[in-house]
mmCIF file with all atom_site columns, C-alpha atoms in Angstrom:
data_model
loop_
_atom_site.group_PDB
_atom_site.id
_atom_site.type_symbol
_atom_site.label_atom_id
_atom_site.label_alt_id
_atom_site.label_comp_id
_atom_site.label_asym_id
_atom_site.label_entity_id
_atom_site.label_seq_id
_atom_site.pdbx_PDB_ins_code
_atom_site.Cartn_x
_atom_site.Cartn_y
_atom_site.Cartn_z
_atom_site.occupancy
_atom_site.B_iso_or_equiv
_atom_site.pdbx_formal_charge
_atom_site.auth_seq_id
_atom_site.auth_comp_id
_atom_site.auth_asym_id
_atom_site.auth_atom_id
_atom_site.pdbx_PDB_model_num
ATOM 1   C CA . UNK A 1 1   ? 0.000   0.000   0.000   1.00 44.00 ? 1   UNK A CA 1
ATOM 2   C CA . UNK A 1 2   ? 1.547   3.311   -1.031  1.00 46.00 ? 2   UNK A CA 1
ATOM 3   C CA . UNK A 1 3   ? 1.863   6.207   1.396   1.00 41.00 ? 3   UNK A CA 1
ATOM 4   C CA . UNK A 1 4   ? -1.188  8.189   0.216   1.00 46.00 ? 4   UNK A CA 1
ATOM 5   C CA . UNK A 1 5   ? -3.408  5.080   0.388   1.00 47.00 ? 5   UNK A CA 1
ATOM 6   C CA . UNK A 1 6   ? -2.058  4.234   3.834   1.00 42.00 ? 6   UNK A CA 1
ATOM 7   C CA . UNK A 1 7   ? -2.735  7.787   5.041   1.00 42.00 ? 7   UNK A CA 1
ATOM 8   C CA . UNK A 1 8   ? -6.256  7.745   3.576   1.00 47.00 ? 8   UNK A CA 1
ATOM 9   C CA . UNK A 1 9   ? -7.077  4.394   5.163   1.00 47.00 ? 9   UNK A CA 1
ATOM 10  C CA . UNK A 1 10  ? -5.692  5.589   8.497   1.00 43.00 ? 10  UNK A CA 1
ATOM 11  C CA . UNK A 1 11  ? -7.767  8.781   8.323   1.00 44.00 ? 11  UNK A CA 1
ATOM 12  C CA . UNK A 1 12  ? -10.941 6.857   7.538   1.00 47.00 ? 12  UNK A CA 1
ATOM 13  C CA . UNK A 1 13  ? -10.340 4.404   10.376  1.00 43.00 ? 13  UNK A CA 1
ATOM 14  C CA . UNK A 1 14  ? -9.522  7.254   12.777  1.00 42.00 ? 14  UNK A CA 1
ATOM 15  C CA . UNK A 1 15  ? -12.838 8.910   11.919  1.00 41.00 ? 15  UNK A CA 1
ATOM 16  C CA . UNK A 1 16  ? -14.675 5.715   12.749  1.00 40.00 ? 16  UNK A CA 1
ATOM 17  C CA . UNK A 1 17  ? -12.620 5.090   15.901  1.00 40.00 ? 17  UNK A CA 1
ATOM 18  C CA . UNK A 1 18  ? -13.434 8.515   17.341  1.00 37.00 ? 18  UNK A CA 1
ATOM 19  C CA . UNK A 1 19  ? -16.945 7.274   18.059  1.00 36.00 ? 19  UNK A CA 1
ATOM 20  C CA . UNK A 1 20  ? -15.523 5.088   20.802  1.00 35.00 ? 20  UNK A CA 1
ATOM 21  C CA . UNK A 1 21  ? -15.795 1.418   21.515  1.00 32.00 ? 21  UNK A CA 1
ATOM 22  C CA . UNK A 1 22  ? -19.181 -0.174  21.161  1.00 34.00 ? 22  UNK A CA 1
ATOM 23  C CA . UNK A 1 23  ? -19.886 -3.783  22.050  1.00 34.00 ? 23  UNK A CA 1
ATOM 24  C CA . UNK A 1 24  ? -20.476 -6.052  19.060  1.00 34.00 ? 24  UNK A CA 1
ATOM 25  C CA . UNK A 1 25  ? -23.778 -7.855  19.352  1.00 36.00 ? 25  UNK A CA 1
ATOM 26  C CA . UNK A 1 26  ? -25.246 -10.574 17.153  1.00 39.00 ? 26  UNK A CA 1
ATOM 27  C CA . UNK A 1 27  ? -27.698 -9.423  14.532  1.00 38.00 ? 27  UNK A CA 1
ATOM 28  C CA . UNK A 1 28  ? -31.307 -9.960  15.532  1.00 39.00 ? 28  UNK A CA 1
ATOM 29  C CA . UNK A 1 29  ? -33.161 -12.359 13.249  1.00 40.00 ? 29  UNK A CA 1
ATOM 30  C CA . UNK A 1 30  ? -35.858 -9.754  12.571  1.00 43.00 ? 30  UNK A CA 1
ATOM 31  C CA . UNK A 1 31  ? -33.371 -6.982  11.651  1.00 53.00 ? 31  UNK A CA 1
ATOM 32  C CA . UNK A 1 32  ? -33.557 -5.464  8.195   1.00 68.00 ? 32  UNK A CA 1
ATOM 33  C CA . UNK A 1 33  ? -30.815 -6.251  5.696   1.00 89.00 ? 33  UNK A CA 1
ATOM 34  C CA . UNK A 1 34  ? -29.190 -3.415  3.773   1.00 94.00 ? 34  UNK A CA 1
ATOM 35  C CA . UNK A 1 35  ? -29.896 -3.235  0.049   1.00 95.00 ? 35  UNK A CA 1
ATOM 36  C CA . UNK A 1 36  ? -28.229 -1.153  -2.631  1.00 96.00 ? 36  UNK A CA 1
ATOM 37  C CA . UNK A 1 37  ? -29.989 2.220   -2.782  1.00 95.00 ? 37  UNK A CA 1
ATOM 38  C CA . UNK A 1 38  ? -29.128 3.337   -6.324  1.00 96.00 ? 38  UNK A CA 1
ATOM 39  C CA . UNK A 1 39  ? -27.173 6.446   -5.272  1.00 97.00 ? 39  UNK A CA 1
ATOM 40  C CA . UNK A 1 40  ? -24.313 5.760   -7.710  1.00 98.00 ? 40  UNK A CA 1
ATOM 41  C CA . UNK A 1 41  ? -26.622 6.732   -10.569 1.00 97.00 ? 41  UNK A CA 1
ATOM 42  C CA . UNK A 1 42  ? -28.166 5.379   -13.737 1.00 97.00 ? 42  UNK A CA 1
ATOM 43  C CA . UNK A 1 43  ? -26.360 2.453   -15.345 1.00 96.00 ? 43  UNK A CA 1
ATOM 44  C CA . UNK A 1 44  ? -24.518 1.273   -12.214 1.00 97.00 ? 44  UNK A CA 1
ATOM 45  C CA . UNK A 1 45  ? -25.098 -2.392  -11.366 1.00 96.00 ? 45  UNK A CA 1
ATOM 46  C CA . UNK A 1 46  ? -23.989 -4.185  -8.189  1.00 95.00 ? 46  UNK A CA 1
ATOM 47  C CA . UNK A 1 47  ? -21.024 -6.432  -9.027  1.00 94.00 ? 47  UNK A CA 1
ATOM 48  C CA . UNK A 1 48  ? -19.978 -7.293  -5.479  1.00 94.00 ? 48  UNK A CA 1
ATOM 49  C CA . UNK A 1 49  ? -21.050 -6.675  -1.897  1.00 95.00 ? 49  UNK A CA 1
ATOM 50  C CA . UNK A 1 50  ? -20.023 -7.547  1.638   1.00 95.00 ? 50  UNK A CA 1
ATOM 51  C CA . UNK A 1 51  ? -21.802 -7.437  4.990   1.00 96.00 ? 51  UNK A CA 1
ATOM 52  C CA . UNK A 1 52  ? -20.472 -5.052  7.631   1.00 96.00 ? 52  UNK A CA 1
ATOM 53  C CA . UNK A 1 53  ? -21.034 -7.144  10.739  1.00 93.00 ? 53  UNK A CA 1
ATOM 54  C CA . UNK A 1 54  ? -24.588 -6.654  11.929  1.00 93.00 ? 54  UNK A CA 1
ATOM 55  C CA . UNK A 1 55  ? -24.710 -2.980  10.891  1.00 95.00 ? 55  UNK A CA 1
ATOM 56  C CA . UNK A 1 56  ? -25.238 -3.006  7.105   1.00 97.00 ? 56  UNK A CA 1
ATOM 57  C CA . UNK A 1 57  ? -23.356 -3.699  3.878   1.00 97.00 ? 57  UNK A CA 1
ATOM 58  C CA . UNK A 1 58  ? -20.942 -2.155  1.402   1.00 97.00 ? 58  UNK A CA 1
ATOM 59  C CA . UNK A 1 59  ? -21.731 -2.348  -2.317  1.00 97.00 ? 59  UNK A CA 1
ATOM 60  C CA . UNK A 1 60  ? -19.320 -2.229  -5.273  1.00 96.00 ? 60  UNK A CA 1
ATOM 61  C CA . UNK A 1 61  ? -21.090 -1.198  -8.462  1.00 96.00 ? 61  UNK A CA 1
ATOM 62  C CA . UNK A 1 62  ? -19.914 -0.823  -12.062 1.00 94.00 ? 62  UNK A CA 1
ATOM 63  C CA . UNK A 1 63  ? -21.147 1.142   -15.056 1.00 94.00 ? 63  UNK A CA 1
ATOM 64  C CA . UNK A 1 64  ? -19.906 -0.638  -18.190 1.00 91.00 ? 64  UNK A CA 1
ATOM 65  C CA . UNK A 1 65  ? -20.758 2.305   -20.489 1.00 94.00 ? 65  UNK A CA 1
ATOM 66  C CA . UNK A 1 66  ? -18.571 4.666   -18.418 1.00 94.00 ? 66  UNK A CA 1
ATOM 67  C CA . UNK A 1 67  ? -15.979 2.111   -17.228 1.00 92.00 ? 67  UNK A CA 1
ATOM 68  C CA . UNK A 1 68  ? -16.399 3.398   -13.681 1.00 94.00 ? 68  UNK A CA 1
ATOM 69  C CA . UNK A 1 69  ? -16.770 1.705   -10.314 1.00 95.00 ? 69  UNK A CA 1
ATOM 70  C CA . UNK A 1 70  ? -18.713 3.178   -7.408  1.00 97.00 ? 70  UNK A CA 1
ATOM 71  C CA . UNK A 1 71  ? -18.827 2.212   -3.729  1.00 98.00 ? 71  UNK A CA 1
ATOM 72  C CA . UNK A 1 72  ? -21.566 2.989   -1.229  1.00 98.00 ? 72  UNK A CA 1
ATOM 73  C CA . UNK A 1 73  ? -22.001 1.827   2.392   1.00 98.00 ? 73  UNK A CA 1
ATOM 74  C CA . UNK A 1 74  ? -25.606 1.342   3.522   1.00 98.00 ? 74  UNK A CA 1
ATOM 75  C CA . UNK A 1 75  ? -26.970 0.837   7.029   1.00 98.00 ? 75  UNK A CA 1
ATOM 76  C CA . UNK A 1 76  ? -29.553 -1.868  7.758   1.00 97.00 ? 76  UNK A CA 1
ATOM 77  C CA . UNK A 1 77  ? -31.856 0.769   9.245   1.00 94.00 ? 77  UNK A CA 1
ATOM 78  C CA . UNK A 1 78  ? -31.842 4.565   9.142   1.00 95.00 ? 78  UNK A CA 1
ATOM 79  C CA . UNK A 1 79  ? -31.253 6.170   12.524  1.00 95.00 ? 79  UNK A CA 1
ATOM 80  C CA . UNK A 1 80  ? -29.271 8.779   14.394  1.00 97.00 ? 80  UNK A CA 1
ATOM 81  C CA . UNK A 1 81  ? -26.025 9.821   12.691  1.00 98.00 ? 81  UNK A CA 1
ATOM 82  C CA . UNK A 1 82  ? -23.160 7.383   13.286  1.00 98.00 ? 82  UNK A CA 1
ATOM 83  C CA . UNK A 1 83  ? -19.593 7.251   11.942  1.00 98.00 ? 83  UNK A CA 1
ATOM 84  C CA . UNK A 1 84  ? -19.546 5.614   8.500   1.00 98.00 ? 84  UNK A CA 1
ATOM 85  C CA . UNK A 1 85  ? -17.218 5.446   5.511   1.00 98.00 ? 85  UNK A CA 1
ATOM 86  C CA . UNK A 1 86  ? -17.020 4.239   1.904   1.00 98.00 ? 86  UNK A CA 1
ATOM 87  C CA . UNK A 1 87  ? -13.614 3.661   0.255   1.00 98.00 ? 87  UNK A CA 1
ATOM 88  C CA . UNK A 1 88  ? -12.441 2.820   -3.286  1.00 98.00 ? 88  UNK A CA 1
ATOM 89  C CA . UNK A 1 89  ? -8.965  2.453   -4.751  1.00 97.00 ? 89  UNK A CA 1
ATOM 90  C CA . UNK A 1 90  ? -8.423  1.466   -8.386  1.00 94.00 ? 90  UNK A CA 1
ATOM 91  C CA . UNK A 1 91  ? -5.067  -0.302  -8.627  1.00 91.00 ? 91  UNK A CA 1
ATOM 92  C CA . UNK A 1 92  ? -2.531  1.868   -10.410 1.00 89.00 ? 92  UNK A CA 1
ATOM 93  C CA . UNK A 1 93  ? -4.329  5.131   -9.590  1.00 90.00 ? 93  UNK A CA 1
ATOM 94  C CA . UNK A 1 94  ? -2.533  7.979   -7.836  1.00 90.00 ? 94  UNK A CA 1
ATOM 95  C CA . UNK A 1 95  ? -5.165  8.367   -5.124  1.00 92.00 ? 95  UNK A CA 1
ATOM 96  C CA . UNK A 1 96  ? -8.079  6.612   -3.497  1.00 95.00 ? 96  UNK A CA 1
ATOM 97  C CA . UNK A 1 97  ? -11.611 7.963   -3.167  1.00 97.00 ? 97  UNK A CA 1
ATOM 98  C CA . UNK A 1 98  ? -13.253 8.011   0.242   1.00 97.00 ? 98  UNK A CA 1
ATOM 99  C CA . UNK A 1 99  ? -16.194 9.526   2.039   1.00 98.00 ? 99  UNK A CA 1
ATOM 100 C CA . UNK A 1 100 ? -16.480 9.468   5.799   1.00 98.00 ? 100 UNK A CA 1
ATOM 101 C CA . UNK A 1 101 ? -18.524 11.215  8.436   1.00 98.00 ? 101 UNK A CA 1
ATOM 102 C CA . UNK A 1 102 ? -21.574 10.848  10.650  1.00 98.00 ? 102 UNK A CA 1
ATOM 103 C CA . UNK A 1 103 ? -24.507 9.693   8.507   1.00 98.00 ? 103 UNK A CA 1
ATOM 104 C CA . UNK A 1 104 ? -28.073 8.523   9.098   1.00 98.00 ? 104 UNK A CA 1
ATOM 105 C CA . UNK A 1 105 ? -28.356 5.972   6.274   1.00 98.00 ? 105 UNK A CA 1
ATOM 106 C CA . UNK A 1 106 ? -25.389 5.738   3.867   1.00 98.00 ? 106 UNK A CA 1
ATOM 107 C CA . UNK A 1 107 ? -21.826 6.883   3.103   1.00 98.00 ? 107 UNK A CA 1
ATOM 108 C CA . UNK A 1 108 ? -20.640 7.572   -0.417  1.00 98.00 ? 108 UNK A CA 1
ATOM 109 C CA . UNK A 1 109 ? -20.927 7.309   -3.276  1.00 98.00 ? 109 UNK A CA 1
ATOM 110 C CA . UNK A 1 110 ? -17.245 7.335   -4.249  1.00 98.00 ? 110 UNK A CA 1
ATOM 111 C CA . UNK A 1 111 ? -16.075 6.713   -7.813  1.00 97.00 ? 111 UNK A CA 1
ATOM 112 C CA . UNK A 1 112 ? -13.029 5.456   -9.715  1.00 96.00 ? 112 UNK A CA 1
ATOM 113 C CA . UNK A 1 113 ? -12.155 4.557   -13.323 1.00 93.00 ? 113 UNK A CA 1
ATOM 114 C CA . UNK A 1 114 ? -11.928 0.779   -13.024 1.00 87.00 ? 114 UNK A CA 1
ATOM 115 C CA . UNK A 1 115 ? -12.162 -0.521  -16.595 1.00 87.00 ? 115 UNK A CA 1
ATOM 116 C CA . UNK A 1 116 ? -9.860  -3.553  -16.805 1.00 86.00 ? 116 UNK A CA 1
ATOM 117 C CA . UNK A 1 117 ? -8.321  -2.960  -13.367 1.00 90.00 ? 117 UNK A CA 1
ATOM 118 C CA . UNK A 1 118 ? -8.478  -4.568  -9.942  1.00 92.00 ? 118 UNK A CA 1
ATOM 119 C CA . UNK A 1 119 ? -10.067 -2.548  -7.154  1.00 94.00 ? 119 UNK A CA 1
ATOM 120 C CA . UNK A 1 120 ? -9.744  -2.345  -3.382  1.00 95.00 ? 120 UNK A CA 1
ATOM 121 C CA . UNK A 1 121 ? -12.965 -1.297  -1.669  1.00 96.00 ? 121 UNK A CA 1
ATOM 122 C CA . UNK A 1 122 ? -14.266 -1.002  1.856   1.00 97.00 ? 122 UNK A CA 1
ATOM 123 C CA . UNK A 1 123 ? -17.038 0.212   4.092   1.00 98.00 ? 123 UNK A CA 1
ATOM 124 C CA . UNK A 1 124 ? -17.475 0.810   7.779   1.00 98.00 ? 124 UNK A CA 1
ATOM 125 C CA . UNK A 1 125 ? -20.272 1.564   10.182  1.00 98.00 ? 125 UNK A CA 1
ATOM 126 C CA . UNK A 1 126 ? -19.456 2.534   13.784  1.00 97.00 ? 126 UNK A CA 1
ATOM 127 C CA . UNK A 1 127 ? -17.100 -0.139  15.128  1.00 94.00 ? 127 UNK A CA 1
ATOM 128 C CA . UNK A 1 128 ? -17.280 -2.610  12.227  1.00 96.00 ? 128 UNK A CA 1
ATOM 129 C CA . UNK A 1 129 ? -15.645 -2.565  8.794   1.00 96.00 ? 129 UNK A CA 1
ATOM 130 C CA . UNK A 1 130 ? -15.040 -4.806  5.802   1.00 95.00 ? 130 UNK A CA 1
ATOM 131 C CA . UNK A 1 131 ? -12.087 -4.363  3.412   1.00 95.00 ? 131 UNK A CA 1
ATOM 132 C CA . UNK A 1 132 ? -11.721 -6.220  0.097   1.00 94.00 ? 132 UNK A CA 1
ATOM 133 C CA . UNK A 1 133 ? -8.397  -6.105  -1.782  1.00 92.00 ? 133 UNK A CA 1
ATOM 134 C CA . UNK A 1 134 ? -7.640  -7.052  -5.407  1.00 88.00 ? 134 UNK A CA 1
ATOM 135 C CA . UNK A 1 135 ? -11.275 -7.547  -6.355  1.00 87.00 ? 135 UNK A CA 1
ATOM 136 C CA . UNK A 1 136 ? -13.233 -7.837  -9.597  1.00 84.00 ? 136 UNK A CA 1
ATOM 137 C CA . UNK A 1 137 ? -10.284 -8.200  -11.933 1.00 80.00 ? 137 UNK A CA 1
ATOM 138 C CA . UNK A 1 138 ? -10.814 -11.495 -13.697 1.00 58.00 ? 138 UNK A CA 1
ATOM 139 C CA . UNK A 1 139 ? -9.076  -14.639 -12.503 1.00 47.00 ? 139 UNK A CA 1
ATOM 140 C CA . UNK A 1 140 ? -7.391  -13.164 -9.441  1.00 49.00 ? 140 UNK A CA 1
ATOM 141 C CA . UNK A 1 141 ? -8.956  -14.073 -6.103  1.00 55.00 ? 141 UNK A CA 1
ATOM 142 C CA . UNK A 1 142 ? -9.912  -11.168 -3.870  1.00 57.00 ? 142 UNK A CA 1
ATOM 143 C CA . UNK A 1 143 ? -8.790  -10.970 -0.244  1.00 63.00 ? 143 UNK A CA 1
ATOM 144 C CA . UNK A 1 144 ? -11.347 -9.757  2.305   1.00 62.00 ? 144 UNK A CA 1
ATOM 145 C CA . UNK A 1 145 ? -10.695 -8.557  5.870   1.00 67.00 ? 145 UNK A CA 1
ATOM 146 C CA . UNK A 1 146 ? -13.557 -7.967  8.299   1.00 64.00 ? 146 UNK A CA 1
ATOM 147 C CA . UNK A 1 147 ? -12.777 -5.940  11.417  1.00 65.00 ? 147 UNK A CA 1
ATOM 148 C CA . UNK A 1 148 ? -14.661 -5.152  14.592  1.00 66.00 ? 148 UNK A CA 1
ATOM 149 C CA . UNK A 1 149 ? -13.423 -3.207  17.563  1.00 56.00 ? 149 UNK A CA 1
#
């Protein structure tokens, strides 16, 4: 991971960590499950997704006409603002794209030109996050890391 990506990832994690430590509890069987909300725009289709513990999910979308990827993190249920982030890095790019802050329902969207390239993408809600590295690039197998603190 180059220096700018490392700094961006550290900044995003620091934003989430500021909220403090919250106990991780199992998801209730009646809890809603996050679904992609369409905020990336017309023509973007979900190509990958990952749960974020019991809090929600992060969605990687792609628009084949534009050759662009988009990432959005969505909570299972709208509520009071909580620390959230969405992150996207297209391998070979100079910088990553990230959005972080206190949100009621979703973080993002963030975009990158991913035509023919592997992507690293992530999402976090409060004390839980999911990071996927080297994803959606043909025959290579992605590596996913799920974190809770």
